[in-house]
Short mmCIF file of C-alpha atoms in Angstrom, two decimals:
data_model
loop_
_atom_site.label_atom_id
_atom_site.label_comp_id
_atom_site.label_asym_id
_atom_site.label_seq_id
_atom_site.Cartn_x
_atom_site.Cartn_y
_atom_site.Cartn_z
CA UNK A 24 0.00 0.00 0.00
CA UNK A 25 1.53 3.11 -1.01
CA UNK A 26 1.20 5.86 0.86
CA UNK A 27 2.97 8.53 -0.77
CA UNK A 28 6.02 8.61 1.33
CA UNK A 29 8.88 11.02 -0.16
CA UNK A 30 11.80 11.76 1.39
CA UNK A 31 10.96 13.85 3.83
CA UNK A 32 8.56 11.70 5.54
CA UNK A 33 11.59 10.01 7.66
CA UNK A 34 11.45 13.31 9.53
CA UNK A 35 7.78 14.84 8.88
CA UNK A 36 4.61 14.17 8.04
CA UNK A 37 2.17 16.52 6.23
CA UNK A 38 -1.11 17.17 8.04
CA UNK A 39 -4.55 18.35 6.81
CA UNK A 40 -6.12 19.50 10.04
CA UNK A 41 -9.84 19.71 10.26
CA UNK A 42 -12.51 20.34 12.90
CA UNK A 43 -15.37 17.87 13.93
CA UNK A 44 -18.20 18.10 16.62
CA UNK A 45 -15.73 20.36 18.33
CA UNK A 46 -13.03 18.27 17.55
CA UNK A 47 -9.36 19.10 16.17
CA UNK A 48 -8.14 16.70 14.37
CA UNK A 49 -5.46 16.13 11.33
CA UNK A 50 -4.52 13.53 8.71
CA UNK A 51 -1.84 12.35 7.06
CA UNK A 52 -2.54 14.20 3.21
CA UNK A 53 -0.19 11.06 1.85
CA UNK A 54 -3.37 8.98 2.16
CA UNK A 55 -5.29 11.41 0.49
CA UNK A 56 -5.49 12.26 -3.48
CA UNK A 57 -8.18 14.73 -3.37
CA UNK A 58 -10.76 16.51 -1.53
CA UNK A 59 -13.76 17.61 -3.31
CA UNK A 60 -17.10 19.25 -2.55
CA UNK A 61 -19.90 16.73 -1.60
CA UNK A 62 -22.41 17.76 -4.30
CA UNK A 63 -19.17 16.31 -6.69
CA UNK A 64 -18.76 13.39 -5.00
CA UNK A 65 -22.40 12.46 -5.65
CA UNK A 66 -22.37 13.57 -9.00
CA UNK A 67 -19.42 10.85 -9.72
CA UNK A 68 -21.71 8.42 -7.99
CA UNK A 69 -19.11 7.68 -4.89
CA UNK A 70 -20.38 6.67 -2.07
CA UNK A 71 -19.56 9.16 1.03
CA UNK A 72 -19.65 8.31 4.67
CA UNK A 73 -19.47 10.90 7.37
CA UNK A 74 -16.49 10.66 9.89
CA UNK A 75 -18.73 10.58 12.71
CA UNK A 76 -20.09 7.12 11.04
CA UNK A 77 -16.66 5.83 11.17
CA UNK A 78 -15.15 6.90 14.94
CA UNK A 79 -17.60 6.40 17.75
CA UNK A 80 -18.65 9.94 18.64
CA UNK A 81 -20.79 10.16 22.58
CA UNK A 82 -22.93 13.26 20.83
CA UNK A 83 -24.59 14.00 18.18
CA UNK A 84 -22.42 15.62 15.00
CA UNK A 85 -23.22 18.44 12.53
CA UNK A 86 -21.34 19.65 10.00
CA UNK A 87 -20.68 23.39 9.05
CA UNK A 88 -18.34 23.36 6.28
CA UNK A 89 -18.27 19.53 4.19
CA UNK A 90 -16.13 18.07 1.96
CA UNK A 91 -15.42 15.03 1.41
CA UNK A 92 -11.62 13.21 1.08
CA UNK A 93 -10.89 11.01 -1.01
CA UNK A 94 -8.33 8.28 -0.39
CA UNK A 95 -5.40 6.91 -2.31
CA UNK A 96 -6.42 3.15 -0.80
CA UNK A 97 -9.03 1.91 -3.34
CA UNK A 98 -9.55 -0.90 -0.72
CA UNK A 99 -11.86 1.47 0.68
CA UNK A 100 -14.58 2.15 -1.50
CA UNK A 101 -15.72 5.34 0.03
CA UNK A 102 -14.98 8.75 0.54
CA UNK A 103 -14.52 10.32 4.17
CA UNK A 104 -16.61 13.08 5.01
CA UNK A 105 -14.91 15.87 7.28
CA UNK A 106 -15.88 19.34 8.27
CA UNK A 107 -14.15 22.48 8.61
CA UNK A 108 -10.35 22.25 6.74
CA UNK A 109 -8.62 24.54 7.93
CA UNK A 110 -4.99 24.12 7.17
CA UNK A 111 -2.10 22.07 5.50
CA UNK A 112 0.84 21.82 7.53
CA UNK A 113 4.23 19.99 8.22
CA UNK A 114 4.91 18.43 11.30
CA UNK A 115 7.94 17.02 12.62
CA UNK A 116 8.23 13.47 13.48
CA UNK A 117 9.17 14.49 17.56
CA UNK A 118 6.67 16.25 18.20
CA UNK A 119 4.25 13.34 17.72
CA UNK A 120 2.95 11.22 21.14
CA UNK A 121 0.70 8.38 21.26
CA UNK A 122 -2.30 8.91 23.17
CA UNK A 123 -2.21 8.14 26.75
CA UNK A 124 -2.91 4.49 27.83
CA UNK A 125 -6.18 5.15 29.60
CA UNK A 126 -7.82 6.33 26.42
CA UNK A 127 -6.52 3.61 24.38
CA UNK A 128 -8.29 1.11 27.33
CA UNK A 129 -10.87 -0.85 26.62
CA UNK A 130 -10.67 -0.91 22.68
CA UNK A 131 -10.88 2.54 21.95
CA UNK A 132 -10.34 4.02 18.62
CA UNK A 133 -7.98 2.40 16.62
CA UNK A 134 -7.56 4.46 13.62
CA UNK A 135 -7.02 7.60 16.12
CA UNK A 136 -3.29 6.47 16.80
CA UNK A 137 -1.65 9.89 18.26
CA UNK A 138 -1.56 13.47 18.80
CA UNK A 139 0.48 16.74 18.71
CA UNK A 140 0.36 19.94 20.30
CA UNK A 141 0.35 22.95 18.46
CA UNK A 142 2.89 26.18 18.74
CA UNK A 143 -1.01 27.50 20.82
CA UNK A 144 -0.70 25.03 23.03
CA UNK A 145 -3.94 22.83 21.42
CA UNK A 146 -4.13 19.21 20.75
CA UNK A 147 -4.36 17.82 17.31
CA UNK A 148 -5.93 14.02 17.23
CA UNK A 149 -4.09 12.26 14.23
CA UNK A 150 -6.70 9.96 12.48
CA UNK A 151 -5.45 6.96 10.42
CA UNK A 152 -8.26 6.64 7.23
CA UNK A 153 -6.89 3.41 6.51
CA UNK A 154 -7.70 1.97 10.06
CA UNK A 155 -11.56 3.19 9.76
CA UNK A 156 -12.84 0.25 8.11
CA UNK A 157 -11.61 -1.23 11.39
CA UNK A 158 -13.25 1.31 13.12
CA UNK A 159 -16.43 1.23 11.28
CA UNK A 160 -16.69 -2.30 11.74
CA UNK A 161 -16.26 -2.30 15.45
CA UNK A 162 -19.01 -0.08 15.69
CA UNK A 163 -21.50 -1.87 13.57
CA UNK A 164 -20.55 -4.91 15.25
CA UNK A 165 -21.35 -2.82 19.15
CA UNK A 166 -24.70 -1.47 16.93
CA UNK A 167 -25.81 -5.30 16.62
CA UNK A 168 -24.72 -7.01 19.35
CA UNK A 169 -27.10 -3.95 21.20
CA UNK A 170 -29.78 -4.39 18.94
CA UNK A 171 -29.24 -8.46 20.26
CA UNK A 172 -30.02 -7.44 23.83
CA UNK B 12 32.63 16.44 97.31
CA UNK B 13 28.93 15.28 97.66
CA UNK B 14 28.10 18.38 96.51
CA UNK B 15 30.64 17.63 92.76
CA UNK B 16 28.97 13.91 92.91
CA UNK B 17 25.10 15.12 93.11
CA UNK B 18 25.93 17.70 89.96
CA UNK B 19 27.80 14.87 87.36
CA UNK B 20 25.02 12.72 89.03
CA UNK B 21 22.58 15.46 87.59
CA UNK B 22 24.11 16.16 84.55
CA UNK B 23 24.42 11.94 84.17
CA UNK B 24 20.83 12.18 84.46
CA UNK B 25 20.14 14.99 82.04
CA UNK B 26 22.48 13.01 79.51
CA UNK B 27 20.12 9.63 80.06
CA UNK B 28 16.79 11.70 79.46
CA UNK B 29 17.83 12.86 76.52
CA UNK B 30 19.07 9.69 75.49
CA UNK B 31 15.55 8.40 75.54
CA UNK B 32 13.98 11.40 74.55
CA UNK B 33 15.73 10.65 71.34
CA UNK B 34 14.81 6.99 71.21
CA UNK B 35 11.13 8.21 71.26
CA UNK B 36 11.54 10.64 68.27
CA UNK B 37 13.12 7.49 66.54
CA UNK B 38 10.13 5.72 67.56
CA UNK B 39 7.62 7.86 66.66
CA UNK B 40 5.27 6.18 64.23
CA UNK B 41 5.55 5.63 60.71
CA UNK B 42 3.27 8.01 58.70
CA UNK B 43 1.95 8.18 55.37
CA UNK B 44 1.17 11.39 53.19
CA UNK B 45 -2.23 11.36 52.01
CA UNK B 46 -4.16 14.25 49.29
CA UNK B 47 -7.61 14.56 50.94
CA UNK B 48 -10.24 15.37 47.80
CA UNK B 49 -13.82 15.53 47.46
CA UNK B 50 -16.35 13.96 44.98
CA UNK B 51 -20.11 14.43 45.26
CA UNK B 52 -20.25 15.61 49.00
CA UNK B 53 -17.69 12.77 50.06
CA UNK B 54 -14.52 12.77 51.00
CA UNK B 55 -11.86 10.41 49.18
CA UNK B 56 -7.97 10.08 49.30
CA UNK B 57 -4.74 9.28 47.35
CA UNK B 58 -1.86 8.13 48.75
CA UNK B 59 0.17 11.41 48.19
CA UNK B 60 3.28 9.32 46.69
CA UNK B 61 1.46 8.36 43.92
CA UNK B 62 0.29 11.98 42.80
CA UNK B 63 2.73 13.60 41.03
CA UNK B 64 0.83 17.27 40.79
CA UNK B 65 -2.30 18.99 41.27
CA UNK B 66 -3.27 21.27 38.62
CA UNK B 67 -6.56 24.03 37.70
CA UNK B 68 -8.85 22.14 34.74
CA UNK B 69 -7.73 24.02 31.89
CA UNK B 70 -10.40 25.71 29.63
CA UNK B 71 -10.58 23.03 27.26
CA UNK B 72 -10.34 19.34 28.23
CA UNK B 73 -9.98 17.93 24.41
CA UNK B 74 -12.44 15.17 24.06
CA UNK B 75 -11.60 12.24 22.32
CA UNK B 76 -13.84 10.19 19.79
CA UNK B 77 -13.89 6.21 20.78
CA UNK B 78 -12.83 6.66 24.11
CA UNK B 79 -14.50 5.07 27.21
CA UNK B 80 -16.58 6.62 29.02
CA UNK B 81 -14.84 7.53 32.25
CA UNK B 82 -11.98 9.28 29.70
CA UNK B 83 -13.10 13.29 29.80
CA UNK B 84 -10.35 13.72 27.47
CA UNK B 85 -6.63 14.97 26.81
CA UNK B 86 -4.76 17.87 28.12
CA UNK B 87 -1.42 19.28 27.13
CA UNK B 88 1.12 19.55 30.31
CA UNK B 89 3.54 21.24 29.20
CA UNK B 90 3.81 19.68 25.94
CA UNK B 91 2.83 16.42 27.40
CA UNK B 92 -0.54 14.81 26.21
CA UNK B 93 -2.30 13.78 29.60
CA UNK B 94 -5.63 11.89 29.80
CA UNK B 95 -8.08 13.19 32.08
CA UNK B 96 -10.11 10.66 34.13
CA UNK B 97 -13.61 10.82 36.05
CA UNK B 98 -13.85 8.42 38.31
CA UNK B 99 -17.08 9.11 40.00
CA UNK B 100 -19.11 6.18 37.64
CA UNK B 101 -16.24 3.54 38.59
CA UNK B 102 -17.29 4.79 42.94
CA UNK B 103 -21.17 4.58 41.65
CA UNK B 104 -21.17 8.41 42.20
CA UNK B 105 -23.46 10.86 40.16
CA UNK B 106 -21.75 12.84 37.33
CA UNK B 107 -19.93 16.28 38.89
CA UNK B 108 -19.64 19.75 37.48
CA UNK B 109 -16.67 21.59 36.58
CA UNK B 110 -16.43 23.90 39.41
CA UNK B 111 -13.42 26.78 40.20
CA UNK B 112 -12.59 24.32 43.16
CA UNK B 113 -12.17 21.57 40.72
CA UNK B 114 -9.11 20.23 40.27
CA UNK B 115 -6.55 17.29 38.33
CA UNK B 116 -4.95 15.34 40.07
CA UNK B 117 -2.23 13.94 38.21
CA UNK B 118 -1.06 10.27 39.27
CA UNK B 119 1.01 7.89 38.59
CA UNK B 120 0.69 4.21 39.85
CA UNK B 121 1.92 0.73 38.15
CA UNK B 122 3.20 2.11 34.72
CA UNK B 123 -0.28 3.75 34.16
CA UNK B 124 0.04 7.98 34.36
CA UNK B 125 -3.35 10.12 34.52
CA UNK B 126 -5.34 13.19 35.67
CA UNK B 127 -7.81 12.37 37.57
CA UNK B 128 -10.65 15.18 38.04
CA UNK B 129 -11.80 15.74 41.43
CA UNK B 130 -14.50 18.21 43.11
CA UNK B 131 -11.64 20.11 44.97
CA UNK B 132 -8.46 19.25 47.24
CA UNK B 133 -9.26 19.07 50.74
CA UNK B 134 -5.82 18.50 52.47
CA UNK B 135 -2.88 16.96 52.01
CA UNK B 136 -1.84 15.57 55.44
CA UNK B 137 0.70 13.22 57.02
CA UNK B 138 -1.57 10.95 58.70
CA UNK B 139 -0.38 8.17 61.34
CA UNK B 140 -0.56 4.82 59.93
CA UNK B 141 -2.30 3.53 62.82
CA UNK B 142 -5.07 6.39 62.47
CA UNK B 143 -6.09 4.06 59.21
CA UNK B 144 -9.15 1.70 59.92
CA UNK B 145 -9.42 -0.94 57.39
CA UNK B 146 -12.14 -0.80 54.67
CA UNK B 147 -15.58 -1.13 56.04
CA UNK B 148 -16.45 -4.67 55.41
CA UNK B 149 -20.50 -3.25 54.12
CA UNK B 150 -18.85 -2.21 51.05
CA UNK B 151 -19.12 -4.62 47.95
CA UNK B 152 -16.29 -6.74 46.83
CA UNK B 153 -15.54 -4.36 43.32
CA UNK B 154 -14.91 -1.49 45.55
CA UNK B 155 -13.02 -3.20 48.75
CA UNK B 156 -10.95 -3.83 46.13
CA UNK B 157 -10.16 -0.51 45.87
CA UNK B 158 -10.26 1.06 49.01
CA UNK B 159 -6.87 0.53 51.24
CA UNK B 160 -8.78 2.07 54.12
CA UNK B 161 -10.53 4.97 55.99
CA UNK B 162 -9.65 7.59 58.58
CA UNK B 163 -11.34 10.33 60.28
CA UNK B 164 -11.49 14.11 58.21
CA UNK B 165 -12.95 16.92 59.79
CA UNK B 166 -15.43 15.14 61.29
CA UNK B 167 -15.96 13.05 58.24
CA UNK B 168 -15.64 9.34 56.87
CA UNK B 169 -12.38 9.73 53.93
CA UNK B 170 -12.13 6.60 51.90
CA UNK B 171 -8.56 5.74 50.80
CA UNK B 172 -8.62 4.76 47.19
CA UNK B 173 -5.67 2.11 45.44
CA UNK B 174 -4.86 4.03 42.05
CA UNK B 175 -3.05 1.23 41.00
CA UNK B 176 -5.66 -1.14 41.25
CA UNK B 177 -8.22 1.81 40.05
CA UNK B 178 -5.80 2.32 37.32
CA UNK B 179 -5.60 -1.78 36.58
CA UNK B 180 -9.37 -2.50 36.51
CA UNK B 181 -9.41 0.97 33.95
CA UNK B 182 -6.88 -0.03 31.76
CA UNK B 183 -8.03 -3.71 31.69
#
């Protein structure tokens, strides 16, 4: 699976950082070839599922600003809709952490694998789009086994 | 000559008082640091070697999707990402509200670091070991589990939480 690595990804990766339900979050743009307006998406006749379908969210999510990425894997056969890009940025390798064991407890997320803090002091989650089949299927498979009892 | 004998005889004396003076303070009893905190009305401890810091909520607790339920979320310590635990479900406590006496409590216990958020810090006293009762034996196995023991706060029942095992059961 290729996922774009040049050179520079030994010390950096390149991060498309987005808000949703409140929530800062960034990806890695070497799993991404494009990002396009949902009404496009449709029009190609892609199918589009929301992030919030994806990652277990507690609330309920709205989106202010959509569009929809579209990923380099063509194992998964839909694009990923996120809200509110804001920016593309660089960001070195160090100043990555994993998330803290407590949140990873109990089979939490597994395509959110990290985070970094900004020069502002905020946290960026880093999402994985080629763990959210994973994801996806964890929570379908929680959706029936509820539906069960 | 009596008079030479009856002062080294006093100052011999003075010399042996001391002498077991000191063996008392050796004596004294063993004593264990505890941070006295509050959830919902109650009062709860840590033992204090096991928390690291004690810090205000900052504004924004960043939530994250997936996690459980008793994770509020991530915090940057100074540059270190820090999970931020309630643990008022895991006590069978209602849910509490951010407050400006809240605090974290950040601990560290068997490999496993976290804030924990708590109504507000009490105390944070050296208490006599023997001033610990054990766990009341009402209190159901999950929690006894728990709970290393009890002492007298104020006038008021403080349960001594484990944040190992607290931590273990979490993590499991």
């Amino acid at each position: 699976m290729d996922e774009g690595c040049g050179p520079a990804c030994n010390d950096e990766l390149t991060l498309l950082v987005f808000t949703l339900g409140g929530v800062r979050m960034a990806v890695d743009t070497a799993q991404i070839y494009g990002m396009a307006h949902p009404e496009d998406v449709e029009i190609q006749g892609r199918e589009t599922l929301g992030l919030h379908q994806l990652i277990s969210f507690r609330g309920p999510v709205s989106y202010k600003a959509t569009w929809v990425l579209q990923l380099k894997d063509e194992a998964i056969p839909y694009g990923v809709m996120i809200d509110q890009p804001e920016e593309i940025v660089p960001v070195n390798l160090d100043t990555l952490q994993p998330l803290p064991q407590l949140v990873r407890a109990g089979g939490g997320s597994e395509a959110i694998w990290g985070a970094t803090v900004r020069a502002d002091g905020t946290i960026l989650l880093l999402v994985d789009l080629y763990k959210l089949p994973k994801d996806a299927a964890r929570i379908q498979g929680m959706e029936s086994t509820n539906l069960t009892h | 000559m009596d008079a030479d004998r009856t002062k080294s005889d006093r100052i011999l004396e003075q010399l042996k008082k001391r002498s077991v003076r000191e063996k008392v303070l050796d004596m004294e009893e063993e004593k264990v640091k505890l941070v006295i905190f509050s959830l919902a009305d109650d009062y709860y401890a840590f033992n204090g070697s096991e928390v690291k810091e004690i810090i205000l909520p900052p504004g924004d607790i960043s939530y994250v999707p997936g996690a459980p339920d008793f994770v509020l979320g991530v915090i940057n310590l100074r540059g270190d990402i820090e999970s931020v635990i309630a643990i008022n479900t895991f006590l069978s406590l209602p849910e509490s509200k951010k407050t400006s006496r809240s605090r974290i409590a950040i601990a560290v216990k068997g490999g496993v670091r976290s804030g924990i958020m708590v109504d507000s810090i009490e105390d944070v006293l050296d208490v006599p070991v023997s001033g610990i009762k054990p766990p009341l034996s009402t209190l159901d196995a999950f929690k006894k589990e728990c709970v290393t023991g009890e002492l007298t706060f104020k006038g008021k029942n403080v349960t001594i939480l484990d944040t190992g095992k607290i931590f273990g059961k979490l993590a499991a």
